[in-house]
Amino acid sequence: MILGGFSTANAIGPRPQGASAACSRSWRLGEGTLRALTGRTGRSVLVAGRCGVSDFELSLLAESALPVDVAWRWSGAYAVIEETDAAVVIHTDPAAAQPVYATRWESGWVWSTSARLLAALTGASIDTQRLACAVFLPSVPALAAGRTFFDGVRQLPPGARVELPANGTTWRVTTQWRPDPVPGWLPDLRLYDALAAAVALQMTADPALSCDLSGGLDSTSIALLAATALPTGRRLNAITIHPNGDLGGADLRHARLAASRYPHRIDHHLLPLTERHLPYTAISEVPATDEPAPSTLTQARLTGQLDWMRDVLGTRTHLTGDGGDSVLFQPPIHLADLLRHRRLRRAAGEAIGWARLRHTSVGPLLWGAARATRTGRSQALATLAASIGTRGRDDHGLVVWFPLLAHPAWAAPSAARLVTEAAGQAAAEADPLQGLDFSVRTLVDEIREVARTAAADTQLAAASGVELHNPFLDPLVVDAVLTTPLDRRPALHAYKPVLARAMSGLLPAETAARTTKGSFDADHYTGLRTNLAELSALADGYLAALGLLQPGRFRKHLAQAAAGLPMPLATLEQALTVEAWLIAHHRDPAPDWIRTPARPEPCV
């Protein structure tokens, strides 16, 4: 479902073709979860997205001032919208799991949960600078700074109260959520309560949902929470994908361990991956979404799984463990926090652990951490701007605010200039979350990037008729993790110890003790080789026409990667993902906008 509306002095505004009235100044397009109520004063309150608020609590919201934490008080990825004649006020969730966008229209504002739909209304063109940031420096989400891939269409700040005045003046933002440490609570208990509530919300809405069961900690935790929350007599469909003909992998073994622990609650389904599911297969066939979907390169596998679950199991809702890595791991700059707070012995111990894990020296890590203690976020962005375009540099695993990726030889000269300008602009913007620990501030950026882009995967899944949900990105889960005091945060080199403790009563002991996860890296190289001709043809596409890449060099780099030559693949994969998104955007028209014949009635 797409929700949207206007904050203007005009009584009647256009609607997308096929949309119906949601409230006095808003509309909805498609099926989805929306709850709305108009109070005695004429103010309407809408809750967009699945939310754990009760009917009684919702009735109170319509009659009184909304609480500061209204967008994360209950489980679920949702936004809360207030409508009055003077303004529309939108309360956004802290994780950006339910992103909301806005742009100016005539003498006021128009907002929506779809950026692409707003761009269709205003005729907005593609933002080339935003494309450059997504391709060449995806490791620094701060460069986006609320910009979408469409000129003039902005994402509303997450975790905020945003007022869109009806007279079209500048929106007014009040930051409502701030992840300061909350003492006194055990992190594993808080995580368990938040994650269990997030899963229970989805189970209540659709008891017939299915879950991934990969054998890793994240998806296994979600699946077992779902299985144990089911009413007696119901069984959970849990799906494990695996290479065709390979039934001996560690991931599959752990998945079977988990399923066998609950034989009366879980129906375990194995789905073999064949050559038609290889990464990079038919990536230009993805549907149009608000932005490039993270699953674009593996869309053949994802859509194959979704279509199979829909047709064979009757799945309408599916839960994944996506987002767990971003929420549960500490970034390397955590070492700088330990030094800043004089936890010197712990800093040394974790630096040694991280060095062993990365097969590197301890000295440079501690030196980088000490240097980072003297560098603020804005200063780091300004320094980054001076370093963009450096060939051969890769900061992955180093103790820095913003890791710089190696600038590829196939990048056109304008690419570095555009990304440098974006970094300078980001450095000049005031940080609404100043004063947080460096690691927490870094995780806020990363989690919001992951949660917002996951909405594009949700749109991709919707094309297969399945509603996708990621409980680890539930704002209550994010809040529980990020408000953990420094002394209770996990070690930099530890493998998700908080989740393992939280789920110790549900997980098989052997699975809770896992310190690694299987991968499909070999499939990626096989997919590159198999689809090389089709991928090479994309070199002469939209990114080349926009002056962001050099086709000949890009094709050469692709061929070298397919041959297995060791090289960083992050920017190459991002370029292919963005090119596939551009193809879909230009191929699939957004719904037309039409004028409504009369003002809709208030919601009830």
XYZ file of C-alpha atoms in Angstrom:
604
model
C 0.000 0.000 0.000
C 1.091 3.551 -0.775
C -0.279 6.337 1.397
C -0.081 10.046 0.703
C -1.770 13.379 1.007
C -1.546 17.149 0.799
C -0.922 20.018 3.152
C -2.200 22.955 1.132
C -4.792 25.700 1.242
C -6.579 24.018 -1.659
C -9.582 21.924 -0.668
C -9.121 19.509 -3.557
C -5.882 17.954 -4.739
C -5.080 15.291 -7.307
C -4.821 11.595 -6.532
C -2.938 8.768 -8.201
C -5.063 6.788 -10.628
C -6.845 4.050 -8.698
C -6.364 5.633 -5.260
C -9.174 5.944 -2.740
C -9.725 8.399 0.091
C -7.980 7.620 3.363
C -8.928 10.765 5.284
C -9.857 14.388 4.640
C -6.601 15.289 2.860
C -5.048 11.887 2.199
C -5.437 8.869 -0.062
C -4.314 5.267 -0.285
C -3.271 3.197 -3.274
C -3.463 -0.584 -3.013
C -4.088 -2.897 -0.082
C -2.283 -2.579 3.223
C -2.529 -1.697 6.876
C -3.998 1.722 7.645
C -5.885 2.818 10.737
C -7.464 6.250 10.927
C -9.698 8.211 13.277
C -11.041 11.768 13.464
C -11.397 13.333 16.902
C -14.046 15.728 18.175
C -11.870 18.732 17.311
C -11.712 17.692 13.643
C -8.086 16.590 13.825
C -7.520 13.277 12.059
C -4.857 10.742 13.110
C -3.629 8.038 10.725
C -1.303 5.141 11.512
C 0.375 3.983 8.300
C 1.865 0.509 8.515
C 1.403 -2.452 10.810
C 1.456 -1.215 14.421
C 0.762 -2.775 17.807
C -1.432 0.086 19.030
C -4.811 -1.075 20.374
C -8.122 0.396 19.269
C -8.535 2.010 22.682
C -5.075 3.575 22.562
C -5.772 4.824 19.042
C -8.978 6.494 20.212
C -6.977 8.348 22.853
C -4.490 9.554 20.239
C -7.265 11.217 18.261
C -8.429 13.241 21.274
C -5.150 14.404 22.834
C -1.640 15.574 22.036
C 0.484 12.752 20.661
C 3.257 11.430 22.932
C 6.851 12.130 21.943
C 7.526 8.423 21.338
C 4.370 7.789 19.315
C 6.357 6.465 16.330
C 8.171 3.812 18.380
C 5.984 3.244 21.445
C 4.506 0.088 19.887
C 5.966 -2.698 17.785
C 5.841 -2.358 14.022
C 7.218 -0.283 11.180
C 4.784 2.607 10.915
C 4.376 6.377 10.702
C 1.750 8.498 12.449
C 0.129 11.381 10.571
C -1.933 14.230 12.005
C -4.181 16.200 9.632
C -5.568 19.661 10.358
C -6.516 22.586 8.144
C -3.331 24.458 9.118
C -0.791 21.694 8.583
C -0.015 18.024 8.283
C 2.288 16.694 10.992
C 4.127 13.429 10.348
C 5.839 11.438 13.098
C 8.520 9.233 11.562
C 9.986 6.068 13.047
C 13.614 6.160 14.297
C 14.835 3.356 12.039
C 13.307 4.675 8.783
C 11.683 1.265 8.387
C 8.577 3.106 7.135
C 10.117 5.949 5.129
C 7.976 8.977 4.290
C 8.767 11.514 1.563
C 7.631 15.027 0.722
C 8.012 17.668 -1.960
C 6.600 21.084 -2.674
C 3.493 21.205 -4.819
C 1.815 24.419 -5.997
C 1.513 26.578 -2.857
C 1.887 23.789 -0.295
C 3.277 20.311 0.311
C 2.522 16.788 -0.850
C 3.757 13.762 1.073
C 3.746 10.018 0.436
C 5.281 6.714 1.436
C 6.513 6.467 -2.190
C 9.195 8.826 -3.494
C 8.689 7.650 -7.060
C 4.999 8.502 -6.984
C 5.779 12.066 -5.853
C 8.322 12.373 -8.652
C 5.606 11.390 -11.136
C 3.403 14.207 -9.823
C 6.035 16.927 -10.052
C 7.885 15.592 -13.091
C 11.110 15.348 -11.074
C 14.178 14.111 -12.904
C 16.757 11.642 -11.602
C 19.263 13.135 -9.129
C 22.613 12.341 -10.747
C 24.626 13.248 -7.663
C 22.569 10.832 -5.578
C 23.271 8.111 -8.146
C 26.997 8.811 -7.931
C 26.966 8.492 -4.138
C 25.056 5.209 -4.327
C 27.510 3.712 -6.835
C 30.886 4.997 -5.711
C 30.557 5.448 -1.947
C 27.701 3.292 -0.632
C 29.689 2.812 2.582
C 28.835 6.392 3.643
C 25.042 6.756 3.898
C 25.525 10.211 5.448
C 26.164 11.532 1.926
C 22.491 11.075 1.034
C 21.412 13.391 3.878
C 17.701 12.821 3.251
C 17.908 13.082 -0.528
C 16.042 10.582 -2.666
C 16.949 9.556 -6.208
C 14.586 12.237 -7.532
C 15.322 15.962 -7.665
C 13.305 17.904 -5.117
C 11.802 14.861 -3.389
C 13.119 14.531 0.177
C 12.896 11.838 2.795
C 11.468 13.199 6.039
C 14.019 12.941 8.878
C 13.593 9.673 10.809
C 12.684 9.749 14.492
C 11.207 13.215 14.175
C 8.050 15.294 14.267
C 7.820 17.040 10.898
C 5.257 19.775 10.332
C 4.317 20.536 6.713
C 2.595 23.955 6.808
C -0.390 24.364 4.489
C 0.964 27.719 3.295
C 4.009 26.020 1.770
C 6.636 27.509 4.064
C 9.669 25.467 5.129
C 8.870 22.326 7.046
C 9.572 22.398 10.781
C 11.482 19.457 12.255
C 11.740 18.461 15.909
C 13.995 15.498 16.634
C 12.047 13.230 18.989
C 14.212 10.115 19.273
C 17.721 10.110 20.632
C 19.474 6.836 21.565
C 21.134 7.938 24.800
C 22.177 5.091 27.127
C 19.421 3.566 29.264
C 21.011 2.083 32.406
C 19.686 -0.724 34.515
C 18.372 -3.107 31.854
C 20.100 -6.263 30.676
C 20.671 -5.904 26.905
C 19.712 -9.503 26.126
C 16.393 -9.203 27.975
C 15.522 -5.943 26.226
C 16.439 -7.433 22.860
C 14.372 -10.552 23.491
C 11.289 -8.593 24.568
C 11.465 -6.221 21.586
C 12.164 -8.949 19.039
C 9.466 -11.254 20.411
C 6.930 -8.413 20.300
C 7.910 -7.572 16.708
C 7.404 -11.186 15.630
C 4.170 -11.566 17.617
C 2.704 -8.510 15.857
C 3.214 -10.159 12.467
C 1.922 -13.520 13.729
C -1.272 -11.886 15.000
C -1.849 -10.224 11.644
C -1.200 -13.426 9.649
C -0.857 -16.710 11.593
C -0.175 -18.507 8.287
C 3.024 -16.557 7.574
C 6.316 -18.222 6.657
C 9.903 -17.604 7.769
C 13.402 -17.977 6.456
C 15.399 -20.620 8.340
C 18.919 -20.269 6.987
C 20.676 -21.892 9.952
C 22.306 -18.613 10.980
C 21.544 -16.904 14.281
C 19.334 -14.158 12.850
C 16.771 -16.017 10.764
C 16.761 -18.996 13.135
C 15.905 -16.682 16.029
C 13.020 -15.152 14.097
C 11.703 -18.553 12.999
C 11.779 -20.027 16.497
C 10.108 -16.967 18.013
C 7.385 -17.316 15.387
C 6.993 -21.063 15.908
C 6.654 -20.763 19.672
C 4.157 -17.890 19.341
C 1.757 -19.934 17.212
C -1.522 -21.132 18.707
C -1.668 -24.831 19.541
C -2.308 -26.892 16.442
C -0.774 -24.455 13.965
C 2.580 -25.050 12.307
C 5.120 -22.636 10.863
C 6.364 -22.989 7.297
C 10.139 -22.495 7.555
C 12.197 -22.397 4.368
C 15.876 -23.206 3.905
C 17.492 -22.552 0.538
C 20.580 -24.544 -0.376
C 22.708 -25.338 -3.440
C 21.125 -28.015 -5.555
C 22.534 -31.426 -4.687
C 24.393 -30.165 -1.583
C 22.686 -31.381 1.584
C 25.768 -31.399 3.780
C 26.466 -27.718 4.423
C 26.817 -26.305 7.933
C 23.932 -23.879 7.440
C 21.535 -26.649 6.439
C 22.677 -28.777 9.361
C 21.921 -25.973 11.813
C 18.572 -25.315 10.151
C 17.651 -28.971 10.601
C 18.768 -28.850 14.232
C 16.454 -25.922 14.881
C 13.495 -27.480 13.069
C 13.951 -30.814 14.832
C 13.838 -29.070 18.201
C 10.224 -28.082 17.499
C 8.894 -30.993 15.404
C 5.256 -30.294 16.287
C 5.466 -26.587 15.468
C 7.641 -26.341 12.340
C 7.154 -27.703 8.829
C 10.664 -27.497 7.390
C 10.877 -27.021 3.620
C 14.101 -27.311 1.615
C 14.331 -25.263 -1.570
C 17.246 -26.175 -3.861
C 18.894 -23.433 -5.891
C 19.527 -24.239 -9.542
C 21.321 -22.377 -12.300
C 18.267 -20.232 -12.976
C 18.595 -18.823 -9.429
C 22.210 -17.681 -9.842
C 23.135 -14.133 -8.805
C 23.143 -11.563 -11.621
C 20.452 -13.461 -13.494
C 17.868 -11.260 -15.266
C 18.635 -8.288 -13.012
C 17.137 -5.835 -15.516
C 13.753 -7.539 -15.040
C 13.270 -6.225 -11.496
C 10.110 -4.149 -11.027
C 10.315 -0.399 -10.536
C 10.841 0.636 -6.901
C 11.491 3.861 -5.011
C 15.220 3.216 -5.073
C 17.636 0.415 -6.018
C 16.643 -2.700 -4.071
C 19.411 -4.488 -2.129
C 18.254 -7.852 -3.516
C 18.545 -6.766 -7.153
C 21.588 -8.915 -7.920
C 19.962 -11.952 -6.268
C 16.456 -11.211 -7.506
C 16.199 -14.526 -9.385
C 16.723 -16.381 -6.126
C 14.395 -14.126 -4.129
C 11.545 -14.070 -6.620
C 11.926 -17.809 -7.197
C 11.566 -18.410 -3.471
C 8.643 -15.981 -3.100
C 6.775 -17.411 -6.084
C 7.288 -20.969 -4.810
C 6.085 -20.078 -1.301
C 3.045 -18.291 -2.693
C 2.071 -21.095 -5.064
C 2.942 -24.120 -2.916
C 2.503 -22.910 0.658
C -0.028 -20.133 0.123
C 2.293 -17.600 1.743
C 1.004 -14.033 2.012
C 3.465 -12.772 4.658
C 7.120 -13.742 5.051
C 9.617 -12.910 7.797
C 13.383 -12.662 7.275
C 16.424 -12.130 9.472
C 17.639 -9.243 7.322
C 19.026 -6.303 9.262
C 20.461 -8.446 12.045
C 24.067 -7.850 11.018
C 23.651 -4.065 11.070
C 21.830 -4.028 14.396
C 23.959 -6.563 16.291
C 27.582 -5.900 15.301
C 29.759 -3.088 16.618
C 31.548 -0.860 14.054
C 35.348 -0.497 14.381
C 35.008 3.082 15.669
C 33.729 1.469 18.883
C 37.436 1.288 19.823
C 37.546 5.095 19.818
C 34.606 5.177 22.247
C 36.470 2.865 24.611
C 39.483 5.190 24.554
C 37.332 8.308 24.993
C 35.693 6.809 28.080
C 39.035 5.572 29.483
C 38.253 1.876 29.079
C 41.883 1.338 28.128
C 42.296 -2.313 29.061
C 39.119 -3.257 27.254
C 40.191 -1.222 24.195
C 43.498 -3.103 24.042
C 41.800 -6.487 24.398
C 39.219 -5.794 21.717
C 41.850 -4.387 19.369
C 43.791 -7.649 19.714
C 40.626 -9.659 19.035
C 39.748 -7.541 15.999
C 43.324 -7.765 14.658
C 43.244 -11.561 14.897
C 39.894 -11.689 13.144
C 41.098 -9.371 10.364
C 44.613 -10.895 10.169
C 46.198 -7.497 10.687
C 48.399 -5.665 13.208
C 47.122 -4.240 16.481
C 49.202 -1.050 16.380
C 47.476 0.649 13.419
C 44.056 -0.135 14.926
C 44.872 1.536 18.236
C 46.573 4.432 16.466
C 43.504 4.902 14.265
C 41.243 4.735 17.323
C 43.318 7.361 19.133
C 43.211 9.622 16.093
C 39.445 9.143 15.762
C 38.875 10.307 19.354
C 39.999 13.778 18.256
C 37.798 13.908 15.154
C 34.120 14.864 15.103
C 31.618 13.645 12.555
C 31.488 16.888 10.544
C 35.271 17.141 10.478
C 35.479 13.531 9.305
C 33.077 14.277 6.448
C 35.154 17.305 5.439
C 38.320 15.176 5.488
C 36.555 12.507 3.466
C 35.702 15.075 0.787
C 39.399 15.703 0.260
C 40.168 11.993 -0.169
C 37.459 10.877 -2.606
C 38.779 9.602 -5.913
C 41.844 7.905 -4.411
C 42.720 4.764 -6.367
C 43.595 1.597 -4.466
C 42.516 2.803 -1.032
C 40.109 0.633 0.947
C 39.277 1.519 4.576
C 37.203 -1.596 5.272
C 37.859 -2.742 8.850
C 39.828 0.380 9.834
C 38.917 2.632 12.751
C 37.454 5.603 10.893
C 34.158 7.455 10.898
C 33.537 6.901 7.200
C 35.334 4.061 5.395
C 36.465 5.019 1.915
C 36.164 2.435 -0.852
C 38.695 2.082 -3.630
C 37.729 4.398 -6.485
C 37.359 2.215 -9.605
C 39.301 2.869 -12.801
C 36.052 2.728 -14.794
C 34.586 5.759 -13.021
C 34.134 8.802 -15.262
C 35.864 12.009 -14.096
C 32.566 13.614 -13.070
C 31.836 10.843 -10.547
C 34.484 11.856 -8.017
C 33.491 15.512 -8.349
C 29.819 14.782 -7.619
C 30.601 12.595 -4.615
C 33.083 15.167 -3.281
C 30.426 17.877 -3.507
C 27.973 15.658 -1.644
C 30.501 15.069 1.139
C 31.076 18.804 1.467
C 27.356 19.459 1.662
C 26.906 16.742 4.302
C 29.771 18.189 6.369
C 28.089 21.609 6.364
C 24.761 20.292 7.692
C 24.045 20.376 11.418
C 23.917 16.959 13.056
C 20.602 16.472 14.918
C 22.181 13.748 17.081
C 25.328 15.458 18.317
C 26.989 14.122 21.450
C 26.283 10.422 20.950
C 29.038 7.866 21.222
C 30.756 7.531 17.857
C 29.749 3.904 17.403
C 26.099 4.646 18.161
C 26.045 7.571 15.730
C 27.615 5.368 13.060
C 25.070 2.613 13.653
C 22.184 5.085 13.404
C 23.320 5.976 9.877
C 23.884 2.356 8.870
C 20.645 0.977 10.303
C 18.582 3.732 8.709
C 20.200 3.030 5.361
C 19.517 -0.688 5.662
C 15.930 -0.179 6.855
C 15.048 2.367 4.173
C 16.503 0.313 1.338
C 14.761 -2.765 2.740
C 11.516 -0.979 1.864
C 12.586 -1.312 -1.785
C 12.980 -5.071 -1.276
C 9.482 -5.045 0.197
C 8.223 -3.418 -3.006
C 10.074 -6.047 -5.032
C 8.426 -8.818 -2.997
C 5.018 -7.202 -3.377
C 5.295 -7.813 -7.125
C 5.192 -11.535 -6.244
C 2.175 -11.032 -4.001
C 4.078 -11.513 -0.739
C 4.394 -9.021 2.119
C 7.966 -8.994 3.434
C 8.847 -8.027 7.028
C 12.180 -7.727 8.846
C 11.702 -7.845 12.653
C 15.317 -6.872 13.373
C 14.558 -3.467 11.848
C 11.533 -2.903 14.075
C 12.089 0.487 15.778
C 11.638 -1.048 19.246
C 14.421 -3.534 18.489
C 16.681 -0.776 17.175
C 15.958 1.379 20.231
C 16.682 -1.518 22.602
C 20.095 -2.150 21.009
C 21.283 1.411 20.465
C 20.420 2.621 23.970
C 22.672 -0.026 25.547
C 25.314 1.616 27.801
C 28.938 1.329 26.695
C 29.942 -1.170 29.385
C 27.190 -3.574 28.296
C 27.850 -3.373 24.547
C 29.352 -6.462 22.896
C 33.019 -6.645 21.996
C 34.040 -5.522 18.530
C 35.233 -8.999 17.544
C 32.417 -10.978 19.198
C 29.813 -12.765 17.054
C 26.380 -11.555 18.228
C 26.726 -12.533 21.895
C 23.690 -10.484 22.968
C 21.403 -12.336 20.547
C 22.878 -15.694 21.563
C 22.136 -14.963 25.231
C 18.706 -13.556 24.455
C 17.705 -16.654 22.508
C 19.487 -19.257 24.628
C 16.185 -20.731 25.770
C 14.994 -21.304 22.198
C 18.071 -21.998 20.072
C 19.871 -25.336 19.993
C 23.041 -24.895 22.053
C 25.239 -25.688 19.040
C 23.535 -23.001 16.950
C 23.739 -20.406 19.749
C 27.490 -21.051 19.877
C 28.038 -20.375 16.139
C 30.712 -17.815 15.322
C 30.475 -17.964 11.522
C 27.848 -18.081 8.811
C 27.934 -19.763 5.427
C 28.017 -17.720 2.230
C 27.114 -17.976 -1.430
C 30.298 -16.249 -2.676
C 31.099 -19.070 -5.101
C 27.636 -18.666 -6.632
C 28.340 -14.971 -7.205
C 31.355 -15.704 -9.364
C 29.491 -18.441 -11.196
C 26.632 -16.017 -11.792
C 29.044 -13.384 -13.090
C 30.531 -15.803 -15.605
C 27.153 -17.181 -16.684
C 25.590 -13.743 -17.210
C 28.676 -11.872 -18.403
C 27.298 -11.058 -21.876
C 24.070 -9.577 -20.512
C 25.895 -7.640 -17.789
C 28.441 -6.261 -20.249
C 25.607 -4.869 -22.357
C 24.521 -2.746 -19.401
C 27.792 -0.791 -19.622
C 26.301 1.332 -22.422
C 23.196 2.177 -20.394
C 21.890 5.062 -18.337
C 24.928 5.485 -16.061
C 27.176 5.894 -19.097
C 24.721 8.355 -20.653
C 24.765 10.377 -17.423
C 28.558 10.540 -17.578
C 29.220 8.424 -14.483
C 31.122 5.468 -15.949
C 33.338 4.632 -18.896
C 31.771 1.667 -20.745
C 34.950 0.121 -22.134
C 36.759 0.080 -18.809
C 33.641 -1.147 -17.025
C 33.317 -4.131 -19.374
C 36.993 -4.941 -18.867
C 36.551 -4.840 -15.087
C 33.507 -7.103 -15.353
C 35.430 -9.646 -17.411
C 38.310 -9.632 -14.917
C 35.899 -10.143 -12.005
C 34.169 -13.006 -13.819
C 37.574 -14.611 -14.403
C 38.119 -14.630 -10.646
C 40.839 -11.987 -10.441
C 41.002 -10.658 -6.846
C 39.492 -7.186 -6.745
C 36.953 -5.191 -4.734
C 33.442 -5.763 -6.072
C 31.403 -3.286 -4.021
C 31.269 -0.450 -6.555
C 30.836 -2.826 -9.497
C 27.853 -4.486 -7.832
C 26.393 -1.113 -6.932
C 26.719 0.069 -10.527
C 24.873 -2.989 -11.810
C 22.167 -2.589 -9.163
C 21.643 1.085 -9.955
C 21.638 0.464 -13.720
C 18.972 -2.231 -13.292
C 16.909 0.214 -11.204
C 17.202 2.920 -13.878
C 16.068 0.459 -16.539
C 13.004 -0.487 -14.481
C 12.203 3.137 -13.653
C 12.219 4.215 -17.281
C 10.411 1.061 -18.424
C 7.540 0.961 -15.911
C 5.409 4.115 -15.734
C 4.220 5.305 -12.342
C 0.445 5.724 -11.888
C -1.025 8.847 -13.466
C -2.347 11.594 -11.224
C -5.938 12.770 -11.680
C -8.045 15.513 -10.166
C -10.660 14.276 -7.701
C -14.212 15.443 -8.405
C -15.044 16.299 -4.789
C -13.491 16.684 -1.384
C -13.474 13.315 0.412
C -15.247 12.842 3.729
C -13.264 12.835 7.016
C -12.085 9.459 8.225
C -13.944 7.730 11.038
